[in-house]
């Protein structure tokens, strides 16, 4: 893939201005947000050859519908941590015959077992179909949370996706990324205003700050990474109360020059 090639587009994705993109060519990586945010998270990723699910935090019925009732075509489900808005349907996903990948701490917290369950460790690479996955440690109030660096060279096209959510800090930087899905949960001044007005309880302030990615920290992280090959940035898990999706998109796009998309709620 040439660094000067046009950014890949997802035909089912809505851009930050609310318009639907309908390109007339094949995409190197198809990213679909089924649901994102505190009410539930689930994403579909495919490199044409392999279909991957990330997170299973919405009702199983909704997941089946989103995957066109073809869960047998899903090569695996990656789970970042045990909170129910990310893992509430994992037991049913396992029961449907889908291999699920998570840390031992997450599996224990969820009380899971079985031959479809695969425990993984940070910085130990594994494969799911045509994807190679490298987990890395994230910072959240969970047992053993992780993010994922997902690579594929299916059909001779290079792809390198970073997926990180529910973390207030990422200790690693990354090179050669082509796609990014990253939490941009809140802006500090909006959070403080909401606490002062009583819209957000002061008691949860510390948890938000030590569990979720603030937009200024997101921008600093992106600035530390090699984005020379990056085609798309997807902002996920944006708070409906403490976030500003359109402003976040404009700010990230301004500092990176890369097409940026905000995702909120259910598709």
CSV table of C-alpha atoms in Angstrom, one decimal:
chain,number,residue,atom,x,y,z
A,1,UNK,CA,0.0,0.0,0.0
A,2,UNK,CA,1.4,3.4,-1.0
A,3,UNK,CA,1.6,6.0,1.8
A,4,UNK,CA,0.0,8.4,-0.7
A,5,UNK,CA,-3.0,6.1,-1.5
A,6,UNK,CA,-6.5,7.5,-0.6
A,7,UNK,CA,-7.7,6.5,2.9
A,8,UNK,CA,-9.8,3.3,3.1
A,9,UNK,CA,-13.5,3.9,3.7
A,10,UNK,CA,-16.1,1.8,5.4
A,11,UNK,CA,-19.4,1.7,3.4
A,12,UNK,CA,-21.5,1.3,6.6
A,13,UNK,CA,-19.7,4.0,8.7
A,14,UNK,CA,-21.2,7.4,9.3
A,15,UNK,CA,-18.7,10.2,9.3
A,16,UNK,CA,-18.6,12.9,11.9
A,17,UNK,CA,-20.9,15.1,9.9
A,18,UNK,CA,-23.6,12.4,9.7
A,19,UNK,CA,-23.1,11.5,6.0
A,20,UNK,CA,-22.7,7.9,4.9
A,21,UNK,CA,-19.5,7.1,2.9
A,22,UNK,CA,-20.1,4.8,-0.1
A,23,UNK,CA,-16.8,4.2,-1.9
A,24,UNK,CA,-16.7,2.2,-5.1
A,25,UNK,CA,-13.7,0.1,-4.3
A,26,UNK,CA,-12.5,-2.8,-2.0
A,27,UNK,CA,-11.3,-1.8,1.5
A,28,UNK,CA,-8.2,-3.2,3.1
A,29,UNK,CA,-9.8,-3.2,6.5
A,30,UNK,CA,-13.5,-2.9,7.3
A,31,UNK,CA,-14.3,-1.5,10.7
A,32,UNK,CA,-17.9,-1.5,12.0
A,33,UNK,CA,-19.0,-0.1,15.3
A,34,UNK,CA,-22.0,-2.0,16.5
A,35,UNK,CA,-22.2,-0.3,19.8
A,36,UNK,CA,-19.8,1.8,21.9
A,37,UNK,CA,-20.0,3.6,25.2
A,38,UNK,CA,-21.0,2.9,28.7
A,39,UNK,CA,-24.2,1.1,27.6
A,40,UNK,CA,-22.3,-1.5,25.7
A,41,UNK,CA,-19.4,-2.2,23.3
A,42,UNK,CA,-19.0,-4.4,20.3
A,43,UNK,CA,-17.1,-4.0,17.1
A,44,UNK,CA,-16.7,-6.0,13.8
A,45,UNK,CA,-13.3,-6.1,12.0
A,46,UNK,CA,-12.6,-7.9,8.8
A,47,UNK,CA,-9.6,-8.0,6.3
A,48,UNK,CA,-11.9,-9.7,3.8
A,49,UNK,CA,-10.6,-13.2,4.7
A,50,UNK,CA,-11.2,-13.2,8.5
A,51,UNK,CA,-14.1,-11.7,10.6
A,52,UNK,CA,-13.1,-10.7,14.1
A,53,UNK,CA,-15.3,-9.5,16.9
A,54,UNK,CA,-13.9,-7.1,19.5
A,55,UNK,CA,-15.8,-6.9,22.8
A,56,UNK,CA,-19.2,-8.5,23.6
A,57,UNK,CA,-20.9,-6.1,25.9
A,58,UNK,CA,-24.3,-5.8,24.4
A,59,UNK,CA,-27.2,-8.3,24.3
A,60,UNK,CA,-26.5,-11.6,22.5
A,61,UNK,CA,-29.6,-11.1,20.3
A,62,UNK,CA,-28.2,-7.8,19.1
A,63,UNK,CA,-24.8,-9.3,18.4
A,64,UNK,CA,-26.4,-12.1,16.3
A,65,UNK,CA,-28.3,-9.6,14.3
A,66,UNK,CA,-25.3,-7.4,13.7
A,67,UNK,CA,-23.3,-10.3,12.4
A,68,UNK,CA,-26.3,-11.4,10.1
A,69,UNK,CA,-26.9,-14.4,12.3
A,70,UNK,CA,-23.7,-16.0,11.0
A,71,UNK,CA,-21.6,-16.2,14.2
A,72,UNK,CA,-20.1,-19.4,12.7
A,73,UNK,CA,-18.1,-17.1,10.4
A,74,UNK,CA,-16.5,-15.2,13.3
A,75,UNK,CA,-13.0,-16.5,13.8
A,76,UNK,CA,-12.7,-15.1,17.3
A,77,UNK,CA,-13.8,-12.5,19.9
A,78,UNK,CA,-11.2,-10.3,21.6
A,79,UNK,CA,-12.2,-9.1,25.1
A,80,UNK,CA,-10.3,-6.2,26.8
A,81,UNK,CA,-11.6,-6.7,30.4
A,82,UNK,CA,-14.5,-8.1,32.5
A,83,UNK,CA,-16.8,-5.1,32.9
A,84,UNK,CA,-20.3,-6.0,31.6
A,85,UNK,CA,-20.4,-3.2,29.0
A,86,UNK,CA,-17.5,-5.0,27.3
A,87,UNK,CA,-18.1,-8.7,28.3
A,88,UNK,CA,-21.7,-9.1,29.3
A,89,UNK,CA,-22.5,-11.6,26.4
A,90,UNK,CA,-19.2,-13.5,26.4
A,91,UNK,CA,-20.6,-16.6,28.0
A,92,UNK,CA,-23.3,-16.8,25.2
A,93,UNK,CA,-20.6,-16.1,22.5
A,94,UNK,CA,-18.6,-19.0,23.9
A,95,UNK,CA,-21.8,-21.1,23.9
A,96,UNK,CA,-22.3,-20.3,20.2
A,97,UNK,CA,-19.0,-21.9,19.4
A,98,UNK,CA,-16.9,-18.7,19.0
A,99,UNK,CA,-13.3,-18.8,20.3
A,100,UNK,CA,-12.8,-16.0,22.9
A,101,UNK,CA,-9.5,-14.4,23.8
A,102,UNK,CA,-8.8,-12.6,27.1
A,103,UNK,CA,-6.4,-12.5,30.0
A,104,UNK,CA,-6.5,-15.1,32.8
A,105,UNK,CA,-7.5,-12.3,35.2
A,106,UNK,CA,-10.5,-11.3,33.0
A,107,UNK,CA,-11.6,-15.0,32.6
A,108,UNK,CA,-11.4,-15.5,36.3
A,109,UNK,CA,-13.4,-12.3,37.0
A,110,UNK,CA,-16.1,-13.5,34.6
A,111,UNK,CA,-16.0,-17.1,36.0
A,112,UNK,CA,-15.4,-18.6,32.5
A,113,UNK,CA,-14.0,-21.9,31.4
A,114,UNK,CA,-14.2,-24.3,28.4
A,115,UNK,CA,-12.3,-25.3,25.3
A,116,UNK,CA,-13.4,-22.2,23.4
A,117,UNK,CA,-11.8,-19.9,26.0
A,118,UNK,CA,-8.2,-18.9,25.3
A,119,UNK,CA,-6.2,-17.0,27.9
A,120,UNK,CA,-3.6,-14.6,26.6
A,121,UNK,CA,-0.8,-12.5,28.2
A,122,UNK,CA,0.4,-9.0,27.5
A,123,UNK,CA,3.2,-8.9,24.8
A,124,UNK,CA,2.7,-12.6,23.9
A,125,UNK,CA,1.5,-12.7,20.3
A,126,UNK,CA,-1.2,-15.1,19.0
A,127,UNK,CA,-3.1,-15.7,15.7
A,128,UNK,CA,-6.8,-15.6,14.9
A,129,UNK,CA,-7.3,-16.6,11.3
A,130,UNK,CA,-5.3,-14.2,9.1
A,131,UNK,CA,-4.9,-11.7,12.0
A,132,UNK,CA,-1.8,-11.7,14.3
A,133,UNK,CA,-2.7,-10.1,17.7
A,134,UNK,CA,-0.3,-8.6,20.3
A,135,UNK,CA,-2.0,-7.7,23.6
A,136,UNK,CA,-0.6,-4.9,25.7
A,137,UNK,CA,-1.3,-3.7,29.2
A,138,UNK,CA,-3.8,-0.9,29.8
A,139,UNK,CA,-4.7,1.1,32.9
A,140,UNK,CA,-8.2,0.6,34.1
A,141,UNK,CA,-10.0,-0.5,37.3
A,142,UNK,CA,-10.3,-4.1,36.2
A,143,UNK,CA,-8.5,-7.4,37.0
A,144,UNK,CA,-6.1,-7.6,34.0
A,145,UNK,CA,-7.1,-5.2,31.2
A,146,UNK,CA,-5.4,-5.2,27.8
A,147,UNK,CA,-5.6,-3.5,24.4
A,148,UNK,CA,-4.7,-5.1,21.1
A,149,UNK,CA,-2.3,-4.5,18.2
A,150,UNK,CA,-3.8,-6.4,15.3
A,151,UNK,CA,-2.0,-7.0,12.1
A,152,UNK,CA,-2.9,-8.7,8.8
A,153,UNK,CA,-1.3,-9.1,5.4
A,154,UNK,CA,-4.3,-11.0,3.8
A,155,UNK,CA,-4.5,-10.6,0.0
A,156,UNK,CA,-1.1,-9.0,0.1
A,157,UNK,CA,-2.4,-5.8,1.8
A,158,UNK,CA,-0.6,-4.6,4.9
A,159,UNK,CA,-2.8,-3.6,7.9
A,160,UNK,CA,-1.9,-2.7,11.4
A,161,UNK,CA,-4.8,-1.7,13.8
A,162,UNK,CA,-4.4,-0.4,17.3
A,163,UNK,CA,-7.4,-1.0,19.6
A,164,UNK,CA,-7.4,0.7,23.0
A,165,UNK,CA,-10.3,1.5,25.2
A,166,UNK,CA,-11.0,2.1,28.9
A,167,UNK,CA,-7.5,3.2,29.9
A,168,UNK,CA,-6.3,6.6,31.1
A,169,UNK,CA,-2.7,6.0,29.8
A,170,UNK,CA,-0.9,3.8,27.3
A,171,UNK,CA,2.7,3.2,28.2
A,172,UNK,CA,3.7,2.0,24.8
A,173,UNK,CA,4.1,3.9,21.5
A,174,UNK,CA,3.6,2.2,18.1
A,175,UNK,CA,5.1,2.3,14.6
A,176,UNK,CA,3.5,1.6,11.3
A,177,UNK,CA,-0.1,1.9,12.3
A,178,UNK,CA,-2.6,2.0,9.4
A,179,UNK,CA,-5.8,2.2,11.5
A,180,UNK,CA,-6.5,3.3,15.0
A,181,UNK,CA,-9.5,2.7,17.3
A,182,UNK,CA,-9.0,4.6,20.5
A,183,UNK,CA,-11.1,5.8,23.4
A,184,UNK,CA,-11.6,9.5,23.6
A,185,UNK,CA,-13.9,9.5,26.6
A,186,UNK,CA,-14.1,13.0,28.0
A,187,UNK,CA,-12.6,16.5,28.2
A,188,UNK,CA,-11.4,17.6,31.6
A,189,UNK,CA,-13.1,21.0,31.6
A,190,UNK,CA,-16.5,19.6,30.6
A,191,UNK,CA,-16.2,17.0,33.4
A,192,UNK,CA,-15.4,19.7,35.9
A,193,UNK,CA,-18.3,21.9,34.7
A,194,UNK,CA,-20.7,18.9,35.0
A,195,UNK,CA,-19.5,18.2,38.5
A,196,UNK,CA,-20.0,21.8,39.5
A,197,UNK,CA,-23.5,21.9,38.1
A,198,UNK,CA,-24.4,18.6,39.8
A,199,UNK,CA,-24.9,16.8,36.5
A,200,UNK,CA,-22.1,14.4,37.3
A,201,UNK,CA,-21.6,13.2,40.9
A,202,UNK,CA,-18.3,14.4,42.4
A,203,UNK,CA,-17.8,10.9,43.9
A,204,UNK,CA,-17.1,9.4,40.5
A,205,UNK,CA,-14.6,12.1,39.4
A,206,UNK,CA,-11.5,10.1,40.5
A,207,UNK,CA,-12.7,6.9,38.8
A,208,UNK,CA,-13.2,8.7,35.5
A,209,UNK,CA,-9.8,10.3,35.6
A,210,UNK,CA,-8.0,7.0,36.5
A,211,UNK,CA,-10.0,4.8,34.2
A,212,UNK,CA,-10.7,6.6,30.9
A,213,UNK,CA,-8.7,8.4,28.2
A,214,UNK,CA,-9.1,12.2,28.3
A,215,UNK,CA,-8.9,13.9,24.8
A,216,UNK,CA,-5.7,15.9,25.6
A,217,UNK,CA,-4.0,12.7,26.6
A,218,UNK,CA,-5.3,11.0,23.5
A,219,UNK,CA,-3.8,13.7,21.3
A,220,UNK,CA,-0.5,13.5,23.2
A,221,UNK,CA,-0.4,9.8,22.7
A,222,UNK,CA,-1.1,10.1,19.0
A,223,UNK,CA,1.6,12.6,18.7
A,224,UNK,CA,4.1,10.1,20.2
A,225,UNK,CA,3.2,7.4,17.7
A,226,UNK,CA,4.3,6.9,14.1
A,227,UNK,CA,1.3,7.8,12.0
A,228,UNK,CA,3.1,8.0,8.6
A,229,UNK,CA,1.1,5.1,7.3
A,230,UNK,CA,-2.2,5.7,9.2
A,231,UNK,CA,-5.3,5.9,7.0
A,232,UNK,CA,-8.1,6.3,9.6
A,233,UNK,CA,-8.6,7.2,13.3
A,234,UNK,CA,-11.7,6.1,15.0
A,235,UNK,CA,-12.6,7.7,18.3
A,236,UNK,CA,-14.7,5.3,20.5
A,237,UNK,CA,-16.3,5.1,23.9
A,238,UNK,CA,-17.0,8.9,23.9
A,239,UNK,CA,-19.0,9.9,27.0
A,240,UNK,CA,-22.5,11.3,26.2
A,241,UNK,CA,-22.1,13.6,29.2
A,242,UNK,CA,-18.5,14.6,29.4
A,243,UNK,CA,-17.5,14.4,25.7
A,244,UNK,CA,-17.8,16.5,22.6
A,245,UNK,CA,-17.6,14.2,19.5
A,246,UNK,CA,-17.5,16.8,16.8
A,247,UNK,CA,-14.9,18.9,18.6
A,248,UNK,CA,-12.8,15.8,19.3
A,249,UNK,CA,-12.8,14.8,15.7
A,250,UNK,CA,-11.8,18.3,14.5
A,251,UNK,CA,-9.0,18.5,17.0
A,252,UNK,CA,-7.5,15.1,16.2
A,253,UNK,CA,-7.9,15.6,12.5
A,254,UNK,CA,-6.2,19.0,12.8
A,255,UNK,CA,-3.1,17.7,14.6
A,256,UNK,CA,-2.7,14.5,12.6
A,257,UNK,CA,-4.1,15.3,9.1
A,258,UNK,CA,-5.7,11.9,9.1
A,259,UNK,CA,-9.5,11.3,8.5
A,260,UNK,CA,-11.0,10.9,11.9
A,261,UNK,CA,-14.4,9.5,12.9
A,262,UNK,CA,-16.4,9.7,16.1
A,263,UNK,CA,-18.5,6.8,17.2
A,264,UNK,CA,-21.2,6.9,19.9
A,265,UNK,CA,-24.0,4.7,21.0
A,266,UNK,CA,-25.6,1.9,19.0
A,267,UNK,CA,-25.3,1.6,15.2
